XYZ file of C-alpha atoms in Angstrom:
604
model
C 0.000 0.000 0.000
C 1.059 3.592 -0.567
C 1.356 4.838 3.029
C 3.639 7.743 2.138
C 1.204 8.966 -0.522
C -1.878 8.813 1.636
C -2.092 12.579 1.806
C -2.047 12.849 -1.994
C -4.902 10.464 -2.632
C -7.976 12.644 -2.907
C -11.350 11.757 -4.348
C -13.868 14.598 -4.225
C -11.309 17.071 -5.557
C -10.745 14.858 -8.558
C -7.037 14.264 -7.874
C -7.311 10.500 -7.507
C -4.459 8.137 -8.293
C -4.493 7.126 -11.935
C -3.692 3.423 -11.709
C -4.747 0.433 -13.750
C -5.815 -1.646 -10.744
C -6.820 -0.394 -7.345
C -9.011 -1.121 -4.391
C -11.304 1.431 -2.855
C -11.840 2.722 0.639
C -14.273 5.440 1.664
C -13.543 7.422 4.807
C -15.901 9.840 6.471
C -14.955 13.498 6.331
C -14.657 15.402 9.590
C -17.966 16.738 10.706
C -19.989 14.677 8.248
C -23.508 14.096 9.427
C -26.505 12.108 8.322
C -28.727 15.157 7.957
C -29.896 15.943 4.469
C -30.226 19.633 5.296
C -26.954 20.068 7.158
C -25.048 21.382 4.161
C -22.929 18.246 3.952
C -23.431 15.548 1.382
C -23.186 11.810 1.318
C -20.692 12.119 -1.519
C -18.441 14.412 0.494
C -16.354 11.549 1.816
C -12.654 11.289 1.065
C -12.093 8.684 -1.584
C -8.868 6.729 -1.269
C -7.603 4.514 -4.064
C -4.903 1.999 -3.237
C -2.870 0.249 -5.904
C -2.860 -3.540 -5.916
C 0.800 -4.547 -5.956
C 0.636 -8.182 -4.865
C 1.197 -10.923 -7.428
C 2.096 -10.850 -11.100
C 0.325 -8.930 -13.861
C -2.139 -11.771 -14.485
C -3.171 -12.050 -10.829
C -3.585 -8.269 -10.591
C -5.781 -8.394 -13.688
C -7.923 -11.142 -12.118
C -8.135 -9.250 -8.811
C -9.431 -6.161 -10.604
C -12.687 -7.997 -11.337
C -13.363 -8.617 -7.646
C -16.036 -6.453 -6.017
C -14.928 -3.129 -4.652
C -14.540 -3.017 -0.856
C -16.901 -0.482 0.677
C -16.824 0.204 4.374
C -20.229 0.371 5.966
C -20.731 3.992 6.958
C -23.796 3.192 8.983
C -26.297 5.514 7.362
C -29.715 4.955 8.830
C -32.214 4.864 5.953
C -35.178 4.042 8.175
C -38.156 6.162 7.230
C -36.513 7.539 4.102
C -38.538 7.691 0.901
C -37.486 5.866 -2.260
C -36.294 9.156 -3.750
C -34.113 9.947 -0.704
C -32.546 6.485 -0.716
C -31.783 6.685 -4.446
C -30.173 10.122 -4.022
C -27.772 8.769 -1.409
C -26.999 5.659 -3.439
C -26.308 7.464 -6.733
C -24.079 9.997 -4.944
C -22.007 7.264 -3.249
C -21.769 4.904 -6.234
C -18.010 4.240 -6.547
C -17.398 4.544 -10.294
C -13.780 5.268 -11.175
C -13.019 8.950 -11.772
C -10.490 8.559 -14.552
C -11.705 10.691 -17.462
C -9.537 13.711 -18.111
C -10.511 17.008 -19.675
C -9.256 15.993 -23.128
C -11.424 12.849 -23.048
C -14.516 14.825 -22.126
C -13.796 17.459 -24.763
C -13.571 14.892 -27.535
C -16.612 12.963 -26.293
C -18.488 16.263 -26.431
C -17.269 17.174 -29.907
C -17.503 13.801 -31.622
C -19.945 11.858 -29.463
C -22.916 12.375 -31.742
C -21.151 12.134 -35.113
C -22.114 8.748 -36.523
C -24.126 7.011 -39.193
C -27.024 9.402 -38.566
C -24.976 12.220 -40.049
C -22.972 10.274 -42.621
C -25.748 8.018 -43.977
C -29.106 8.815 -42.333
C -29.048 12.417 -43.562
C -29.467 11.047 -47.092
C -32.836 9.514 -46.204
C -34.029 12.853 -44.831
C -32.747 14.643 -47.934
C -34.635 12.264 -50.236
C -37.956 12.632 -48.409
C -37.799 16.306 -47.483
C -35.313 18.086 -49.726
C -32.403 20.351 -48.714
C -34.714 22.874 -47.029
C -36.137 20.174 -44.765
C -32.615 19.005 -43.843
C -31.620 22.537 -42.880
C -34.806 23.134 -40.864
C -34.587 19.743 -39.157
C -30.969 20.169 -38.089
C -31.603 23.748 -36.972
C -34.649 22.947 -34.815
C -33.248 19.771 -33.278
C -29.840 21.435 -32.938
C -31.271 24.369 -30.995
C -33.272 22.071 -28.728
C -30.109 20.034 -28.081
C -28.304 23.244 -27.215
C -30.991 23.899 -24.585
C -30.912 20.320 -23.289
C -27.143 20.010 -22.910
C -26.731 23.420 -21.268
C -29.457 22.537 -18.750
C -27.889 19.124 -18.198
C -24.441 20.672 -17.901
C -25.567 22.963 -15.073
C -27.024 20.023 -13.141
C -24.128 17.641 -13.816
C -21.450 20.099 -12.744
C -23.374 20.708 -9.524
C -24.125 17.003 -8.929
C -21.649 14.680 -10.734
C -23.478 11.532 -9.602
C -23.895 8.080 -11.094
C -26.428 7.978 -13.909
C -26.603 11.754 -14.336
C -29.972 12.673 -15.806
C -31.887 9.494 -14.912
C -30.821 10.091 -11.286
C -31.932 13.723 -11.643
C -35.381 12.619 -12.827
C -35.814 10.655 -9.604
C -34.380 13.416 -7.455
C -36.071 16.529 -8.823
C -39.296 15.186 -10.345
C -40.452 11.674 -9.420
C -38.949 8.151 -9.028
C -41.470 6.750 -11.529
C -40.161 9.142 -14.158
C -36.589 8.158 -13.334
C -37.463 4.481 -13.692
C -39.334 4.878 -16.987
C -36.897 7.106 -18.838
C -33.889 5.320 -17.369
C -35.112 1.950 -18.663
C -35.992 3.348 -22.097
C -32.665 5.173 -22.379
C -30.782 2.001 -21.474
C -32.868 0.063 -24.023
C -32.022 2.531 -26.771
C -28.297 1.891 -26.264
C -28.883 -1.819 -25.697
C -30.591 -2.180 -29.090
C -28.092 0.150 -30.742
C -25.136 -2.120 -29.938
C -26.092 -5.136 -32.109
C -27.441 -2.876 -34.860
C -24.095 -1.040 -35.003
C -22.292 -4.388 -35.275
C -24.452 -5.208 -38.293
C -23.706 -1.760 -39.709
C -19.979 -2.500 -39.331
C -20.344 -5.684 -41.366
C -22.367 -3.926 -44.062
C -19.835 -1.098 -44.261
C -16.905 -3.483 -44.755
C -18.819 -5.168 -47.588
C -18.331 -1.984 -49.623
C -14.800 -3.310 -50.155
C -15.276 -7.063 -49.927
C -18.514 -9.020 -50.311
C -16.926 -12.469 -50.404
C -16.520 -12.756 -46.620
C -19.539 -13.820 -44.572
C -20.856 -10.705 -42.739
C -21.150 -12.754 -39.537
C -17.332 -12.914 -39.506
C -17.118 -9.133 -39.446
C -19.761 -8.967 -36.717
C -17.633 -11.324 -34.600
C -14.455 -9.302 -35.199
C -15.986 -5.945 -34.292
C -17.814 -7.501 -31.346
C -14.476 -8.608 -29.879
C -12.925 -5.181 -30.525
C -15.719 -3.226 -28.805
C -16.029 -5.649 -25.884
C -12.254 -5.523 -25.341
C -12.234 -1.717 -25.259
C -14.864 -1.649 -22.527
C -13.004 -4.233 -20.439
C -10.387 -1.529 -19.945
C -13.018 0.481 -18.075
C -13.803 4.147 -18.469
C -10.159 4.908 -19.305
C -10.378 2.549 -22.263
C -13.623 4.133 -23.409
C -12.178 7.627 -23.028
C -8.991 6.871 -24.965
C -10.884 5.084 -27.750
C -13.338 7.965 -28.117
C -10.495 10.470 -28.067
C -8.939 8.817 -31.120
C -12.110 7.811 -32.988
C -13.870 11.129 -32.450
C -10.765 12.991 -33.555
C -10.819 11.130 -36.866
C -14.539 11.821 -37.337
C -14.092 15.518 -36.660
C -11.225 15.797 -39.159
C -13.303 13.929 -41.754
C -16.358 16.173 -41.394
C -14.287 19.359 -41.538
C -12.422 17.967 -44.552
C -15.689 17.147 -46.332
C -17.086 20.634 -45.671
C -13.961 22.228 -47.166
C -14.038 19.842 -50.148
C -17.775 20.405 -50.586
C -17.365 24.174 -50.671
C -14.649 23.789 -53.304
C -16.918 21.575 -55.431
C -19.829 24.011 -55.088
C -17.521 26.768 -56.322
C -16.552 24.795 -59.456
C -13.843 22.269 -58.564
C -15.228 19.069 -60.075
C -16.714 17.515 -63.201
C -19.972 19.452 -62.869
C -18.374 22.890 -62.839
C -19.924 25.665 -60.778
C -22.926 24.325 -58.825
C -23.883 27.054 -56.384
C -27.516 26.756 -55.310
C -28.606 24.908 -58.444
C -30.375 22.046 -56.670
C -32.230 24.398 -54.338
C -34.034 25.659 -57.453
C -34.222 22.457 -59.481
C -35.639 20.075 -58.276
C -36.307 22.500 -55.404
C -35.780 23.151 -51.707
C -38.619 20.978 -50.406
C -40.076 17.582 -51.228
C -43.486 16.411 -49.920
C -44.126 19.757 -48.213
C -44.517 19.847 -44.431
C -44.613 16.048 -44.199
C -41.150 15.985 -45.699
C -39.929 18.337 -42.972
C -41.517 16.167 -40.252
C -39.849 13.067 -41.683
C -36.506 14.821 -41.340
C -37.018 15.205 -37.592
C -36.389 11.509 -36.934
C -33.220 11.560 -39.056
C -32.027 14.676 -37.224
C -32.799 13.159 -33.817
C -30.918 9.995 -34.783
C -27.966 12.159 -35.843
C -27.904 14.031 -32.532
C -28.435 10.907 -30.418
C -25.682 10.447 -27.859
C -25.087 14.154 -27.381
C -25.976 13.731 -23.699
C -23.190 11.190 -23.067
C -20.877 13.959 -21.923
C -23.101 14.456 -18.862
C -23.373 10.714 -18.219
C -19.576 10.655 -17.951
C -19.539 13.374 -15.267
C -19.454 10.849 -12.408
C -16.276 9.322 -13.881
C -14.508 12.628 -14.536
C -11.614 13.753 -12.376
C -12.569 17.416 -12.251
C -16.083 17.998 -13.633
C -16.139 21.559 -12.279
C -13.465 22.586 -14.792
C -13.881 20.193 -17.711
C -17.667 19.755 -17.964
C -18.585 23.421 -18.601
C -16.070 23.553 -21.456
C -17.425 20.331 -22.924
C -20.984 21.621 -22.592
C -20.175 24.799 -24.491
C -18.775 22.699 -27.348
C -22.372 21.845 -28.250
C -22.842 25.216 -29.935
C -19.883 24.604 -32.230
C -20.973 21.033 -32.896
C -24.408 22.176 -34.001
C -23.071 25.061 -36.078
C -20.134 23.395 -37.824
C -20.986 19.715 -38.040
C -24.713 19.949 -38.759
C -25.726 23.409 -39.968
C -22.831 23.748 -42.436
C -23.067 20.083 -43.462
C -26.800 20.486 -44.196
C -26.069 23.422 -46.487
C -23.221 21.650 -48.280
C -24.997 18.339 -48.984
C -28.129 20.260 -50.015
C -26.088 22.068 -52.645
C -24.209 18.988 -53.861
C -26.906 16.285 -54.116
C -30.422 16.680 -55.606
C -33.128 14.969 -53.556
C -34.169 13.100 -56.709
C -30.952 11.057 -56.695
C -32.107 7.416 -56.503
C -29.122 6.214 -54.462
C -30.352 8.209 -51.459
C -33.180 5.705 -50.974
C -32.041 2.605 -52.881
C -28.302 2.604 -52.153
C -26.880 -0.019 -49.793
C -24.910 1.179 -46.798
C -22.296 3.784 -47.682
C -23.708 4.030 -51.216
C -26.709 5.875 -49.724
C -24.506 8.471 -48.022
C -24.953 11.959 -49.498
C -21.262 12.525 -48.692
C -20.192 9.684 -50.994
C -22.804 10.473 -53.657
C -21.644 14.096 -53.797
C -18.036 13.047 -54.293
C -18.856 10.408 -56.915
C -21.011 12.841 -58.937
C -17.940 15.005 -59.339
C -15.607 12.241 -60.522
C -13.434 11.949 -57.418
C -12.627 8.261 -57.069
C -10.413 7.887 -54.000
C -12.383 9.906 -51.454
C -15.405 7.512 -51.325
C -13.094 4.828 -49.944
C -11.816 7.281 -47.347
C -15.376 8.206 -46.399
C -16.281 4.528 -46.081
C -13.386 4.087 -43.674
C -14.611 7.108 -41.686
C -18.144 5.686 -41.565
C -16.696 2.405 -40.287
C -14.821 4.287 -37.562
C -18.000 6.194 -36.704
C -19.969 2.969 -36.381
C -17.335 1.423 -34.094
C -17.403 4.611 -32.016
C -21.190 4.476 -31.636
C -20.985 0.773 -30.751
C -18.397 1.610 -28.115
C -20.647 4.356 -26.746
C -23.579 1.930 -26.724
C -21.838 -0.364 -24.254
C -20.736 2.570 -22.130
C -24.104 4.368 -22.120
C -26.181 1.261 -21.436
C -23.936 -0.183 -18.723
C -23.668 3.088 -16.767
C -27.408 3.682 -16.972
C -28.201 0.153 -15.800
C -25.697 0.463 -12.941
C -27.253 3.736 -11.816
C -30.789 2.330 -11.979
C -29.656 -0.653 -9.925
C -28.011 1.389 -7.187
C -31.152 3.530 -6.980
C -33.156 0.355 -6.377
C -35.148 0.674 -9.609
C -33.892 -2.613 -11.135
C -32.235 -5.711 -9.562
C -29.216 -4.731 -7.475
C -26.845 -7.157 -9.219
C -26.545 -4.654 -12.093
C -24.921 -2.211 -9.666
C -21.892 -4.492 -9.108
C -18.685 -2.426 -9.330
C -15.309 -4.148 -9.489
C -11.985 -2.843 -8.166
C -11.227 -1.104 -11.465
C -14.421 0.913 -11.127
C -16.271 -0.993 -13.890
C -19.979 -1.860 -13.621
C -19.062 -5.364 -14.712
C -22.461 -7.099 -14.542
C -24.090 -4.286 -16.538
C -21.268 -4.443 -19.098
C -21.583 -8.233 -19.440
C -25.363 -7.991 -19.855
C -24.927 -5.384 -22.596
C -22.317 -7.566 -24.278
C -24.670 -10.535 -24.153
C -27.426 -8.589 -25.939
C -24.807 -7.518 -28.470
C -24.766 -11.105 -29.714
C -28.032 -10.246 -31.490
C -25.715 -8.762 -34.090
C -25.454 -12.260 -35.549
C -29.018 -11.751 -36.781
C -27.191 -10.327 -39.780
C -27.600 -13.872 -41.140
C -31.396 -13.714 -40.786
C -33.437 -12.634 -43.782
C -35.796 -10.562 -41.629
C -33.169 -8.812 -39.490
C -34.286 -5.396 -40.751
C -37.872 -6.004 -39.640
C -36.712 -7.373 -36.272
C -34.626 -4.309 -35.457
C -37.379 -1.980 -36.655
C -39.628 -3.399 -33.941
C -36.801 -3.340 -31.405
C -36.240 0.356 -32.028
C -39.982 1.051 -31.871
C -39.748 0.381 -28.117
C -37.677 3.546 -27.676
C -38.423 5.462 -30.892
C -39.966 8.618 -29.417
C -38.480 8.189 -25.955
C -35.424 10.294 -26.847
C -37.604 13.343 -27.427
C -39.395 12.842 -24.116
C -36.106 12.228 -22.311
C -34.755 15.514 -23.653
C -38.001 17.254 -22.615
C -37.678 15.734 -19.148
C -34.113 17.067 -18.822
C -35.325 20.614 -19.522
C -38.225 20.182 -17.089
C -35.868 18.790 -14.445
C -33.675 21.861 -14.823
C -36.748 24.031 -14.291
C -37.566 22.069 -11.127
C -33.986 22.588 -9.891
C -34.261 26.350 -10.381
C -37.726 26.441 -8.769
C -36.436 24.416 -5.796
C -33.571 26.874 -5.275
C -36.091 29.708 -5.124
C -38.552 27.795 -2.918
C -35.812 27.020 -0.371
C -34.498 30.582 -0.261
C -31.275 29.851 -2.128
C -29.822 31.537 -5.193
C -27.651 31.048 -8.263
C -24.682 32.365 -6.299
C -23.878 28.790 -5.274
C -24.325 27.319 -8.769
C -20.933 26.432 -10.225
C -21.903 26.559 -13.902
C -24.984 28.559 -14.888
C -26.586 27.645 -18.204
C -26.191 30.579 -20.632
C -29.736 29.956 -21.901
C -31.258 29.724 -18.429
C -34.929 28.851 -18.041
C -35.685 30.473 -21.408
C -33.813 27.586 -23.006
C -35.899 25.100 -21.015
C -39.239 26.558 -22.111
C -38.281 26.935 -25.768
C -36.545 23.541 -25.859
C -39.635 21.792 -24.481
C -41.897 23.651 -26.931
C -39.805 22.636 -29.952
C -39.477 19.016 -28.840
C -43.223 18.657 -28.237
C -43.858 20.188 -31.669
C -41.477 17.622 -33.181
C -43.244 14.768 -31.369
C -46.593 15.980 -32.722
C -45.195 16.075 -36.244
C -43.769 12.570 -35.904
C -47.067 11.140 -34.691
C -48.805 12.755 -37.667
C -46.452 11.419 -40.357
C -46.376 8.011 -38.663
C -50.149 7.735 -38.754
C -50.443 9.270 -42.239
C -47.143 8.486 -44.014
C -46.064 10.122 -47.247
C -47.980 8.608 -50.162
C -50.517 6.767 -47.988
C -54.172 7.213 -48.948
C -55.370 6.445 -45.411
C -54.048 5.899 -41.889
C -51.307 3.285 -41.609
C -51.652 1.591 -38.218
C -48.608 -0.640 -38.689
C -46.313 2.286 -39.472
C -47.683 4.184 -36.486
C -46.815 1.392 -34.048
C -43.383 0.944 -35.613
C -42.593 4.598 -34.989
C -44.601 5.357 -31.846
C -44.811 2.176 -29.756
C -42.758 3.890 -27.063
C -45.540 6.443 -26.455
C -48.106 4.078 -24.861
C -45.262 2.043 -23.345
C -44.052 5.072 -21.370
C -47.538 5.659 -19.970
C -47.882 1.989 -18.980
C -44.471 1.979 -17.250
C -45.176 5.133 -15.225
C -48.620 3.905 -14.164
C -47.282 0.439 -13.291
C -44.399 1.838 -11.209
C -46.655 4.201 -9.268
C -49.191 1.429 -8.683
C -46.649 -1.135 -7.487
C -44.922 1.292 -5.100
C -48.130 3.062 -4.055
C -46.871 6.556 -4.854
C -50.039 8.002 -6.380
C -50.550 10.423 -3.490
C -47.546 12.469 -4.562
C -47.288 13.039 -8.311
C -43.993 14.907 -7.964
C -41.477 15.589 -5.196
C -42.355 18.811 -3.368
C -40.031 21.711 -4.198
C -39.335 22.306 -0.513
C -38.364 18.636 -0.046
C -35.886 18.450 -2.964
C -32.349 17.672 -1.770
C -30.036 20.451 -3.003
C -26.817 19.201 -1.401
C -26.238 15.459 -1.616
C -23.847 14.499 -4.396
C -21.764 17.658 -4.499
C -18.004 17.281 -4.454
C -17.673 20.662 -2.727
C -18.627 20.547 0.960
C -18.559 24.165 2.123
C -21.311 26.078 0.311
C -20.161 29.474 1.630
C -16.603 28.864 0.454
C -17.953 27.741 -2.901
C -20.015 30.937 -3.201
C -16.918 33.028 -2.564
C -14.890 31.089 -5.159
C -17.624 31.545 -7.758
C -17.891 35.270 -6.944
C -14.113 35.660 -7.308
C -14.168 33.857 -10.661
C -17.018 36.078 -11.918
C -15.168 39.217 -10.838
C -11.952 38.069 -12.521
C -13.906 37.410 -15.713
C -15.644 40.789 -15.514
C -12.232 42.503 -15.270
C -10.965 40.670 -18.370
C -10.907 42.167 -21.894
C -14.047 41.884 -24.011
C -12.513 39.360 -26.419
C -11.678 37.034 -23.533
C -15.187 37.308 -22.047
C -16.644 36.558 -25.483
C -14.349 33.547 -25.838
C -15.212 32.187 -22.384
C -18.950 32.554 -23.065
C -18.776 30.272 -26.110
C -15.787 28.032 -25.292
């Protein structure tokens, strides 16, 4: 054990030892009490990580899978409500805090760049036209800006296990936390095998002689191996993969602008396709169809907040990562929508009939202008993007399941944390479901996954709405308990205005999706089958909330009272008054800075 380094091993401050294998010990801080209103928090204990030095490398590797050793702190939970118990549990959940600022930055920048942008945007372009793509990305992009800023404020203040699904339980209602937590986990759970199939299909662009099941097996092993290295493995993989995706998108935008200006076989293009065949296809229905493609493209944008509990210093790194959302939306989606709208007419048949990468508007645009090498490069980028999303699927699902388990919302076995800080049972369960990727051999695999995704199709929109509403409840609770924003570490630049407008846009999008699902483009009458494929999650959410409230007998209180909301547990800073002074000093230092620096800090 490292006796001489005991003073250096700090947990709440984020300066924990960065070792590959360690055991865990939690020691009570001086003056810590069991009172929820005392100003202390159950997460304010000093975390001590001790390296495991005994034995050879193999034995240390085996020991890392053993359960983490938690000392019983003797908290008396008698008489506590379900919400209070879950708050304590999520705050004390011992996930490893090993993500650095650079990991979080790259997760924030590249976390949502995947097949939705590279391939799915082509489907939206075909059904709605370039105008619909631009409107869809703008509306969903703005709502995501609202969601992530709201989530960033909460996650910096409370970097607890499970992030937003724990916030739903804490600030709104445990039934809401259960429902949206399960559906969010399911969305990643289903995404994992579908991304494995996408990997196999992408490789077939180069070689169709190899059985796709072989490629599924290869990429399955790669993704599973990455996640066995814990959050550090996930962070390093995303740092590299996201970096490649970012370079590729920026490179395509530059190349696209050059082609629009006349570099290519077609000569000067300009806004030709916005006039002929036109900016819109299928009118307002075409725009509504683009919403799903846009939502799929932005999916995963909230992962940066989910990683807060495993970040060394969320107070410094998370606000920067949150502000990256603006640049993501502006550069990677707004500019991309304009470029592909100028380069590819929505009448191009490959947008709907092309297989895999052949349906990508990026590849189609390059091929139309006689550039032969770049499509292969783009295919490689799409493959990297798919692996990245598959990697995020295991991470997102396992951390959500672990948080739900420690809150007591699903069986406790899923909350098992080993000595390397990995939620190993949740990871293994996710990996097991990933074996569904071998359905690539089934003739009806497309239909199977369509129904799988119907379980959580609209749930993303409602989850994002719930995040904005939870942020509103947090602000209302501060006011109701006589507290102010002076103690809030990171204040959302959009404030409650962002919450109201974000909710309004997302509910409008949901209404549009229900309409086009019930009355699809080209259908003479209502299509019940298409409706259930797209909207099965809507009645399922209602059933889950009602069932949870009925089973636990919580109908008497629809939501947690504002005066009863816990505003302290889960903070890494103990002394609120000291924190207020630090925040005031930082604000004053910023106010004394030059205008250009204040402008930079507002956006970056």
